[in-house]
PDB file of C-alpha atoms in Angstrom:
ATOM      1  CA  MET A   1      96.706  54.803-182.459  1.00 61.00           C
ATOM      2  CA  ASN A   2      98.706  53.144-185.236  1.00 93.00           C
ATOM      3  CA  VAL A   3     102.069  54.456-184.010  1.00 98.00           C
ATOM      4  CA  ILE A   4     103.135  52.981-180.665  1.00 98.00           C
ATOM      5  CA  SER A   5     104.694  55.693-178.497  1.00 98.00           C
ATOM      6  CA  ILE A   6     107.474  54.392-176.237  1.00 98.00           C
ATOM      7  CA  LEU A   7     108.862  56.387-173.317  1.00 98.00           C
ATOM      8  CA  THR A   8     112.020  55.703-171.370  1.00 97.00           C
ATOM      9  CA  THR A   9     113.982  57.722-168.835  1.00 95.00           C
ATOM     10  CA  LEU A  10     117.633  57.019-168.078  1.00 92.00           C
ATOM     11  CA  ASP A  11     121.081  58.433-167.618  1.00 91.00           C
ATOM     12  CA  ARG A  12     124.107  57.818-169.838  1.00 93.00           C
ATOM     13  CA  ARG A  13     125.106  54.650-167.936  1.00 94.00           C
ATOM     14  CA  TYR A  14     122.080  52.810-169.323  1.00 96.00           C
ATOM     15  CA  LEU A  15     122.577  53.665-173.001  1.00 97.00           C
ATOM     16  CA  PRO A  16     123.910  50.156-173.863  1.00 98.00           C
ATOM     17  CA  GLN A  17     120.794  48.616-172.296  1.00 98.00           C
ATOM     18  CA  LEU A  18     118.569  51.031-174.212  1.00 98.00           C
ATOM     19  CA  HIS A  19     120.186  49.803-177.432  1.00 98.00           C
ATOM     20  CA  VAL A  20     119.378  46.206-176.456  1.00 98.00           C
ATOM     21  CA  LEU A  21     115.788  47.124-175.574  1.00 98.00           C
ATOM     22  CA  LEU A  22     115.235  48.920-178.878  1.00 98.00           C
ATOM     23  CA  THR A  23     116.744  46.071-180.886  1.00 98.00           C
ATOM     24  CA  SER A  24     114.436  43.587-179.148  1.00 98.00           C
ATOM     25  CA  ILE A  25     111.422  45.802-179.894  1.00 98.00           C
ATOM     26  CA  ARG A  26     112.352  46.056-183.572  1.00 98.00           C
ATOM     27  CA  LEU A  27     112.984  42.356-184.061  1.00 98.00           C
ATOM     28  CA  ASN A  28     109.821  41.176-182.334  1.00 98.00           C
ATOM     29  CA  ASN A  29     107.376  43.771-183.653  1.00 98.00           C
ATOM     30  CA  PRO A  30     107.825  43.505-187.428  1.00 96.00           C
ATOM     31  CA  GLY A  31     105.791  45.961-189.461  1.00 95.00           C
ATOM     32  CA  GLU A  32     104.990  48.197-186.484  1.00 97.00           C
ATOM     33  CA  SER A  33     105.646  51.927-186.322  1.00 97.00           C
ATOM     34  CA  PHE A  34     107.147  53.337-183.131  1.00 98.00           C
ATOM     35  CA  HIS A  35     108.002  56.752-181.761  1.00 98.00           C
ATOM     36  CA  LEU A  36     110.620  56.880-179.013  1.00 98.00           C
ATOM     37  CA  TYR A  37     110.507  59.593-176.363  1.00 98.00           C
ATOM     38  CA  LEU A  38     113.532  59.932-174.080  1.00 98.00           C
ATOM     39  CA  ILE A  39     113.377  62.078-170.935  1.00 97.00           C
ATOM     40  CA  HIS A  40     116.826  62.763-169.511  1.00 95.00           C
ATOM     41  CA  SER A  41     119.136  65.353-168.044  1.00 92.00           C
ATOM     42  CA  ASP A  42     122.630  64.299-169.100  1.00 89.00           C
ATOM     43  CA  ILE A  43     122.733  62.228-172.303  1.00 95.00           C
ATOM     44  CA  PRO A  44     125.613  63.494-174.509  1.00 96.00           C
ATOM     45  CA  GLU A  45     124.774  64.973-177.896  1.00 97.00           C
ATOM     46  CA  ALA A  46     126.757  62.276-179.705  1.00 97.00           C
ATOM     47  CA  ALA A  47     124.668  59.547-178.080  1.00 97.00           C
ATOM     48  CA  LEU A  48     121.456  61.402-178.914  1.00 98.00           C
ATOM     49  CA  GLY A  49     122.655  61.589-182.502  1.00 98.00           C
ATOM     50  CA  ASP A  50     123.211  57.819-182.535  1.00 97.00           C
ATOM     51  CA  LEU A  51     119.667  57.266-181.260  1.00 98.00           C
ATOM     52  CA  ALA A  52     118.219  59.615-183.850  1.00 98.00           C
ATOM     53  CA  ARG A  53     120.131  57.879-186.670  1.00 98.00           C
ATOM     54  CA  TRP A  54     119.064  54.412-185.545  1.00 98.00           C
ATOM     55  CA  CYS A  55     115.425  55.470-185.245  1.00 98.00           C
ATOM     56  CA  GLY A  56     115.609  57.115-188.657  1.00 97.00           C
ATOM     57  CA  LYS A  57     116.991  53.920-190.191  1.00 97.00           C
ATOM     58  CA  GLN A  58     113.978  52.019-188.819  1.00 97.00           C
ATOM     59  CA  SER A  59     111.546  54.805-189.839  1.00 96.00           C
ATOM     60  CA  TYR A  60     110.774  55.350-186.139  1.00 98.00           C
ATOM     61  CA  GLY A  61     110.134  58.782-184.716  1.00 98.00           C
ATOM     62  CA  PHE A  62     112.435  60.136-182.012  1.00 98.00           C
ATOM     63  CA  ASP A  63     112.157  63.039-179.574  1.00 98.00           C
ATOM     64  CA  GLU A  64     114.287  63.786-176.566  1.00 97.00           C
ATOM     65  CA  VAL A  65     113.218  65.936-173.646  1.00 96.00           C
ATOM     66  CA  ARG A  66     116.118  67.409-171.742  1.00 94.00           C
ATOM     67  CA  VAL A  67     114.868  68.262-168.273  1.00 93.00           C
ATOM     68  CA  GLY A  68     115.464  71.787-167.065  1.00 82.00           C
ATOM     69  CA  GLU A  69     115.473  73.187-163.559  1.00 77.00           C
ATOM     70  CA  GLU A  70     112.150  75.021-163.437  1.00 79.00           C
ATOM     71  CA  LEU A  71     109.751  72.094-162.950  1.00 80.00           C
ATOM     72  CA  PHE A  72     111.945  70.661-160.187  1.00 83.00           C
ATOM     73  CA  ARG A  73     112.869  73.886-158.433  1.00 81.00           C
ATOM     74  CA  THR A  74     110.959  72.843-155.272  1.00 81.00           C
ATOM     75  CA  ALA A  75     111.483  69.085-155.621  1.00 83.00           C
ATOM     76  CA  PRO A  76     113.154  67.259-152.718  1.00 80.00           C
ATOM     77  CA  ALA A  77     116.182  65.565-154.240  1.00 74.00           C
ATOM     78  CA  SER A  78     119.353  63.910-153.000  1.00 70.00           C
ATOM     79  CA  LYS A  79     121.730  61.101-153.899  1.00 69.00           C
ATOM     80  CA  GLN A  80     119.204  58.659-152.433  1.00 65.00           C
ATOM     81  CA  TYR A  81     116.241  60.404-154.095  1.00 63.00           C
ATOM     82  CA  PRO A  82     117.509  61.792-157.412  1.00 77.00           C
ATOM     83  CA  ARG A  83     115.354  64.028-159.597  1.00 83.00           C
ATOM     84  CA  GLU A  84     115.100  61.204-162.128  1.00 84.00           C
ATOM     85  CA  MET A  85     112.670  59.380-159.821  1.00 85.00           C
ATOM     86  CA  TYR A  86     110.002  61.920-160.775  1.00 91.00           C
ATOM     87  CA  TYR A  87     110.443  61.799-164.544  1.00 94.00           C
ATOM     88  CA  ARG A  88     108.107  58.949-165.517  1.00 95.00           C
ATOM     89  CA  LEU A  89     105.261  60.154-163.300  1.00 95.00           C
ATOM     90  CA  LEU A  90     105.590  63.715-164.562  1.00 95.00           C
ATOM     91  CA  ALA A  91     105.768  62.658-168.213  1.00 96.00           C
ATOM     92  CA  PRO A  92     102.304  64.169-168.864  1.00 97.00           C
ATOM     93  CA  GLN A  93     103.767  67.591-168.043  1.00 95.00           C
ATOM     94  CA  MET A  94     106.884  67.070-170.173  1.00 95.00           C
ATOM     95  CA  LEU A  95     105.691  65.268-173.315  1.00 97.00           C
ATOM     96  CA  PRO A  96     103.949  67.003-176.239  1.00 97.00           C
ATOM     97  CA  GLU A  97     100.387  68.167-175.557  1.00 96.00           C
ATOM     98  CA  GLU A  98      99.036  66.336-178.606  1.00 96.00           C
ATOM     99  CA  LEU A  99     100.255  62.967-177.278  1.00 98.00           C
ATOM    100  CA  ASP A 100      97.443  61.258-175.348  1.00 97.00           C
ATOM    101  CA  ARG A 101      99.062  57.960-174.313  1.00 98.00           C
ATOM    102  CA  VAL A 102     102.519  56.462-174.005  1.00 98.00           C
ATOM    103  CA  LEU A 103     104.037  53.129-172.986  1.00 98.00           C
ATOM    104  CA  TYR A 104     106.832  53.569-170.460  1.00 98.00           C
ATOM    105  CA  LEU A 105     109.525  50.853-170.380  1.00 98.00           C
ATOM    106  CA  ASP A 106     112.533  50.579-168.084  1.00 97.00           C
ATOM    107  CA  PRO A 107     115.773  50.084-170.030  1.00 97.00           C
ATOM    108  CA  ASP A 108     116.521  46.724-168.298  1.00 97.00           C
ATOM    109  CA  ILE A 109     113.842  45.010-170.393  1.00 98.00           C
ATOM    110  CA  LEU A 110     113.665  42.654-173.359  1.00 98.00           C
ATOM    111  CA  VAL A 111     110.585  42.721-175.581  1.00 98.00           C
ATOM    112  CA  ILE A 112     110.226  39.218-177.017  1.00 98.00           C
ATOM    113  CA  ASN A 113     106.675  39.290-178.454  1.00 98.00           C
ATOM    114  CA  PRO A 114     104.347  41.974-179.873  1.00 98.00           C
ATOM    115  CA  LEU A 115     103.474  45.046-177.823  1.00 98.00           C
ATOM    116  CA  ARG A 116     100.329  46.082-179.698  1.00 98.00           C
ATOM    117  CA  PRO A 117      97.839  44.171-177.497  1.00 98.00           C
ATOM    118  CA  LEU A 118      99.165  46.082-174.480  1.00 98.00           C
ATOM    119  CA  TRP A 119      99.224  49.364-176.394  1.00 98.00           C
ATOM    120  CA  GLU A 120      95.564  48.981-177.344  1.00 98.00           C
ATOM    121  CA  THR A 121      94.414  48.107-173.816  1.00 98.00           C
ATOM    122  CA  ASP A 122      91.297  50.008-172.735  1.00 98.00           C
ATOM    123  CA  LEU A 123      92.363  51.847-169.585  1.00 98.00           C
ATOM    124  CA  ARG A 124      88.717  52.280-168.503  1.00 97.00           C
ATOM    125  CA  GLY A 125      89.306  55.757-167.196  1.00 97.00           C
ATOM    126  CA  ARG A 126      92.425  54.848-165.204  1.00 97.00           C
ATOM    127  CA  LEU A 127      95.679  56.793-165.246  1.00 98.00           C
ATOM    128  CA  PHE A 128      97.869  53.744-165.716  1.00 98.00           C
ATOM    129  CA  ALA A 129      97.933  50.060-166.562  1.00 98.00           C
ATOM    130  CA  ALA A 130     100.602  48.185-164.595  1.00 98.00           C
ATOM    131  CA  ALA A 131     101.422  44.747-163.211  1.00 97.00           C
ATOM    132  CA  ALA A 132     102.060  43.586-159.673  1.00 93.00           C
ATOM    133  CA  HIS A 133     104.637  40.855-159.106  1.00 85.00           C
ATOM    134  CA  THR A 134     102.650  38.440-156.947  1.00 71.00           C
ATOM    135  CA  GLY A 135     102.882  34.721-156.397  1.00 58.00           C
ATOM    136  CA  LYS A 136     102.290  31.932-153.947  1.00 44.00           C
ATOM    137  CA  THR A 137     105.793  32.118-152.497  1.00 42.00           C
ATOM    138  CA  GLU A 138     106.315  35.900-152.571  1.00 56.00           C
ATOM    139  CA  LEU A 139     105.893  38.034-149.455  1.00 52.00           C
ATOM    140  CA  ALA A 140     107.132  41.335-150.878  1.00 62.00           C
ATOM    141  CA  ASN A 141     103.748  42.324-152.297  1.00 62.00           C
ATOM    142  CA  ASN A 142     102.000  42.115-148.915  1.00 61.00           C
ATOM    143  CA  VAL A 143     104.932  43.686-147.069  1.00 60.00           C
ATOM    144  CA  ASN A 144     104.873  46.682-149.400  1.00 59.00           C
ATOM    145  CA  ARG A 145     101.102  47.068-149.050  1.00 59.00           C
ATOM    146  CA  ILE A 146     101.471  47.235-145.280  1.00 57.00           C
ATOM    147  CA  ARG A 147     104.493  49.528-145.484  1.00 67.00           C
ATOM    148  CA  LEU A 148     102.661  52.098-147.630  1.00 59.00           C
ATOM    149  CA  GLY A 149      99.270  51.638-145.978  1.00 66.00           C
ATOM    150  CA  VAL A 150      97.425  50.746-149.201  1.00 70.00           C
ATOM    151  CA  ASP A 151      94.775  48.139-150.009  1.00 66.00           C
ATOM    152  CA  HIS A 152      95.804  47.371-153.590  1.00 77.00           C
ATOM    153  CA  ASP A 153      98.641  45.207-154.864  1.00 85.00           C
ATOM    154  CA  TYR A 154     102.104  46.742-155.058  1.00 88.00           C
ATOM    155  CA  TYR A 155     102.575  47.615-158.722  1.00 93.00           C
ATOM    156  CA  ASN A 156     105.907  47.560-160.513  1.00 94.00           C
ATOM    157  CA  SER A 157     106.705  50.889-162.175  1.00 95.00           C
ATOM    158  CA  GLY A 158     108.963  49.422-164.888  1.00 96.00           C
ATOM    159  CA  VAL A 159     106.126  48.972-167.399  1.00 98.00           C
ATOM    160  CA  LEU A 160     103.397  51.632-167.419  1.00 98.00           C
ATOM    161  CA  LEU A 161     100.764  52.301-170.041  1.00 98.00           C
ATOM    162  CA  MET A 162      99.904  55.932-169.310  1.00 98.00           C
ATOM    163  CA  ASP A 163      96.901  58.087-170.145  1.00 98.00           C
ATOM    164  CA  LEU A 164      98.696  61.382-170.622  1.00 98.00           C
ATOM    165  CA  SER A 165      95.519  63.415-171.109  1.00 98.00           C
ATOM    166  CA  LEU A 166      94.201  62.341-167.699  1.00 98.00           C
ATOM    167  CA  GLY A 167      97.646  62.703-166.200  1.00 98.00           C
ATOM    168  CA  ARG A 168      97.771  66.372-167.133  1.00 97.00           C
ATOM    169  CA  THR A 169      94.718  66.956-164.937  1.00 97.00           C
ATOM    170  CA  ARG A 170      95.276  64.432-162.118  1.00 96.00           C
ATOM    171  CA  ILE A 171      99.049  64.377-161.534  1.00 96.00           C
ATOM    172  CA  ARG A 172     100.364  67.499-159.854  1.00 94.00           C
ATOM    173  CA  PRO A 173     104.089  67.953-159.292  1.00 93.00           C
ATOM    174  CA  ASP A 174     103.480  69.552-155.907  1.00 93.00           C
ATOM    175  CA  ASP A 175     101.675  66.400-154.720  1.00 94.00           C
ATOM    176  CA  LEU A 176     104.736  64.273-155.512  1.00 92.00           C
ATOM    177  CA  PHE A 177     107.154  66.721-153.926  1.00 92.00           C
ATOM    178  CA  ALA A 178     105.015  67.060-150.773  1.00 92.00           C
ATOM    179  CA  TYR A 179     104.788  63.281-150.371  1.00 89.00           C
ATOM    180  CA  VAL A 180     108.569  62.880-150.627  1.00 89.00           C
ATOM    181  CA  GLU A 181     109.075  65.769-148.191  1.00 89.00           C
ATOM    182  CA  GLU A 182     106.835  64.064-145.632  1.00 87.00           C
ATOM    183  CA  HIS A 183     107.682  60.390-146.204  1.00 81.00           C
ATOM    184  CA  GLY A 184     111.209  60.471-147.655  1.00 75.00           C
ATOM    185  CA  PRO A 185     112.880  58.259-145.019  1.00 75.00           C
ATOM    186  CA  GLU A 186     110.196  55.576-145.539  1.00 76.00           C
ATOM    187  CA  LEU A 187     110.718  55.236-149.302  1.00 76.00           C
ATOM    188  CA  LEU A 188     112.653  52.105-150.304  1.00 78.00           C
ATOM    189  CA  LEU A 189     112.058  52.235-154.079  1.00 79.00           C
ATOM    190  CA  PRO A 190     111.229  55.922-154.452  1.00 78.00           C
ATOM    191  CA  ASP A 191     109.630  56.096-157.920  1.00 85.00           C
ATOM    192  CA  GLN A 192     107.715  52.853-157.383  1.00 89.00           C
ATOM    193  CA  ASP A 193     106.611  53.843-153.882  1.00 88.00           C
ATOM    194  CA  LEU A 194     105.328  57.173-155.233  1.00 91.00           C
ATOM    195  CA  LEU A 195     103.324  55.416-157.943  1.00 94.00           C
ATOM    196  CA  ASN A 196     101.695  53.069-155.428  1.00 92.00           C
ATOM    197  CA  ALA A 197     101.120  55.526-152.595  1.00 90.00           C
ATOM    198  CA  LEU A 198      99.635  58.322-154.701  1.00 94.00           C
ATOM    199  CA  TYR A 199      98.099  56.606-157.732  1.00 95.00           C
ATOM    200  CA  GLY A 200      97.712  52.917-156.877  1.00 93.00           C
ATOM    201  CA  ASP A 201      93.911  53.194-156.841  1.00 93.00           C
ATOM    202  CA  ASP A 202      94.049  54.650-160.366  1.00 96.00           C
ATOM    203  CA  ILE A 203      95.849  51.661-161.929  1.00 97.00           C
ATOM    204  CA  LEU A 204      94.326  49.013-164.179  1.00 98.00           C
ATOM    205  CA  PRO A 205      95.963  45.669-163.272  1.00 97.00           C
ATOM    206  CA  ILE A 206      97.542  43.714-166.128  1.00 98.00           C
ATOM    207  CA  ASP A 207      99.039  40.212-166.170  1.00 97.00           C
ATOM    208  CA  ASP A 208     102.691  40.322-165.174  1.00 97.00           C
ATOM    209  CA  ALA A 209     103.357  36.949-166.828  1.00 97.00           C
ATOM    210  CA  LEU A 210     102.576  38.630-170.154  1.00 98.00           C
ATOM    211  CA  TRP A 211     103.540  42.279-169.695  1.00 98.00           C
ATOM    212  CA  ASN A 212     106.100  42.551-166.896  1.00 98.00           C
ATOM    213  CA  TYR A 213     107.624  39.134-166.278  1.00 97.00           C
ATOM    214  CA  ASP A 214     110.117  39.253-163.403  1.00 96.00           C
ATOM    215  CA  ALA A 215     113.034  37.329-164.895  1.00 96.00           C
ATOM    216  CA  ARG A 216     114.283  36.339-161.409  1.00 94.00           C
ATOM    217  CA  ASN A 217     111.129  34.430-160.524  1.00 93.00           C
ATOM    218  CA  TYR A 218     110.765  31.628-163.066  1.00 95.00           C
ATOM    219  CA  ASN A 219     110.010  29.057-160.375  1.00 93.00           C
ATOM    220  CA  ASN A 220     107.244  31.217-158.902  1.00 92.00           C
ATOM    221  CA  TYR A 221     105.535  31.582-162.262  1.00 95.00           C
ATOM    222  CA  LEU A 222     105.856  27.844-162.849  1.00 95.00           C
ATOM    223  CA  LEU A 223     104.354  27.096-159.436  1.00 92.00           C
ATOM    224  CA  ARG A 224     101.423  29.476-159.618  1.00 91.00           C
ATOM    225  CA  SER A 225     100.515  28.237-163.124  1.00 95.00           C
ATOM    226  CA  SER A 226     100.665  24.574-162.056  1.00 96.00           C
ATOM    227  CA  GLY A 227     103.558  23.992-164.427  1.00 97.00           C
ATOM    228  CA  THR A 228     102.020  25.643-167.488  1.00 98.00           C
ATOM    229  CA  GLN A 229     104.266  28.718-167.681  1.00 97.00           C
ATOM    230  CA  ASN A 230     107.502  26.929-168.540  1.00 98.00           C
ATOM    231  CA  VAL A 231     110.255  28.320-170.763  1.00 98.00           C
ATOM    232  CA  GLU A 232     108.413  27.393-173.953  1.00 98.00           C
ATOM    233  CA  TRP A 233     105.291  29.194-172.708  1.00 98.00           C
ATOM    234  CA  VAL A 234     107.293  32.310-171.870  1.00 98.00           C
ATOM    235  CA  MET A 235     108.925  32.413-175.295  1.00 98.00           C
ATOM    236  CA  ALA A 236     105.531  32.034-177.002  1.00 98.00           C
ATOM    237  CA  HIS A 237     103.383  34.303-174.814  1.00 98.00           C
ATOM    238  CA  THR A 238     105.382  36.751-172.685  1.00 98.00           C
ATOM    239  CA  SER A 239     105.969  40.097-174.365  1.00 98.00           C
ATOM    240  CA  VAL A 240     107.992  41.934-171.708  1.00 98.00           C
ATOM    241  CA  LEU A 241     110.847  40.258-169.825  1.00 98.00           C
ATOM    242  CA  HIS A 242     111.956  42.551-167.015  1.00 98.00           C
ATOM    243  CA  PHE A 243     115.357  42.015-165.396  1.00 97.00           C
ATOM    244  CA  CYS A 244     114.386  43.466-162.027  1.00 94.00           C
ATOM    245  CA  GLY A 245     116.624  43.806-159.003  1.00 91.00           C
ATOM    246  CA  LYS A 246     120.303  44.463-158.461  1.00 92.00           C
ATOM    247  CA  ALA A 247     121.540  41.405-160.379  1.00 94.00           C
ATOM    248  CA  LYS A 248     121.667  42.294-164.086  1.00 97.00           C
ATOM    249  CA  PRO A 249     122.285  39.948-167.030  1.00 98.00           C
ATOM    250  CA  TRP A 250     124.947  42.172-168.612  1.00 98.00           C
ATOM    251  CA  LYS A 251     127.058  41.891-165.456  1.00 96.00           C
ATOM    252  CA  PRO A 252     129.314  38.944-164.509  1.00 93.00           C
ATOM    253  CA  ASN A 253     127.913  35.976-162.594  1.00 91.00           C
ATOM    254  CA  TYR A 254     124.245  36.516-163.455  1.00 95.00           C
ATOM    255  CA  PHE A 255     122.692  33.115-162.728  1.00 92.00           C
ATOM    256  CA  TYR A 256     118.961  33.482-163.424  1.00 94.00           C
ATOM    257  CA  ARG A 257     117.338  31.493-166.195  1.00 94.00           C
ATOM    258  CA  PHE A 258     116.985  34.147-168.918  1.00 97.00           C
ATOM    259  CA  GLY A 259     120.499  35.571-168.687  1.00 97.00           C
ATOM    260  CA  LEU A 260     121.692  33.724-171.816  1.00 97.00           C
ATOM    261  CA  LEU A 261     118.742  35.090-173.773  1.00 98.00           C
ATOM    262  CA  TYR A 262     119.703  38.627-172.765  1.00 98.00           C
ATOM    263  CA  ARG A 263     123.315  38.045-173.777  1.00 98.00           C
ATOM    264  CA  HIS A 264     122.096  36.839-177.165  1.00 98.00           C
ATOM    265  CA  TYR A 265     120.296  40.159-177.615  1.00 98.00           C
ATOM    266  CA  ILE A 266     123.472  42.008-176.610  1.00 98.00           C
ATOM    267  CA  GLN A 267     125.118  40.399-179.654  1.00 98.00           C
ATOM    268  CA  LEU A 268     122.156  41.239-181.894  1.00 98.00           C
ATOM    269  CA  ALA A 269     122.221  44.838-180.688  1.00 98.00           C
ATOM    270  CA  ALA A 270     125.957  45.123-181.363  1.00 97.00           C
ATOM    271  CA  ARG A 271     125.259  44.242-185.035  1.00 97.00           C
ATOM    272  CA  ASP A 272     122.157  46.438-185.146  1.00 96.00           C
ATOM    273  CA  TRP A 273     123.984  49.533-183.881  1.00 96.00           C
ATOM    274  CA  ALA A 274     127.291  48.998-185.701  1.00 91.00           C
TER     275      ALA A 274
END
């Protein structure tokens, strides 16, 4: 498992953020080998060429999977529930057969420390490793558990270490489509709700402060750690900073603590991709 396989799924609007994510991975994982897999339906050929050239310059592998109609012929889909919500969960059916694990990352992420410890996590027979955003002052976790009728924490789907070999046997497209058909109006975050409702009991919990830090919730992390997880701690220990929610650091008036850090990486990416 020397090469770390990274998966992302996005449309053309998120290409600038993908550039920032990839630059942050390169800068903070020196000496590592990566292979990027991109599942999409509408990325222009010119942009795919840019990705391939950048990956080639870093000696990274690159494969794109353009999604066709056949797998999603019976999938419930709409503006509210686009086909893209299925892509990460159905990655085992779409990625190469010889690939047995992959690390999925949302494009609104910065990687600021090494990923290898997460990549080498023993999944202990689980389909996924994922983090729940919990804390002493957060109610969303419990609300979502009640809403979906589950006993486990509500896991964030933005960072998923996936056992693809198990996924090819345990994840069936028809199960996802049937759940959306039956529960569609109840789904608030469709891809995340699907992960939790159907596979939440098959997830290995990982520490969100290390592997899926919610960049909006600095004060919560500080509180629950009794003041230990301050900015210096985050910069030294957190590997994945996730800019969750509607407010995004590349948009005007972003006011959360790590917005300036993200804007710094925008500048680094601009040089990296020039």
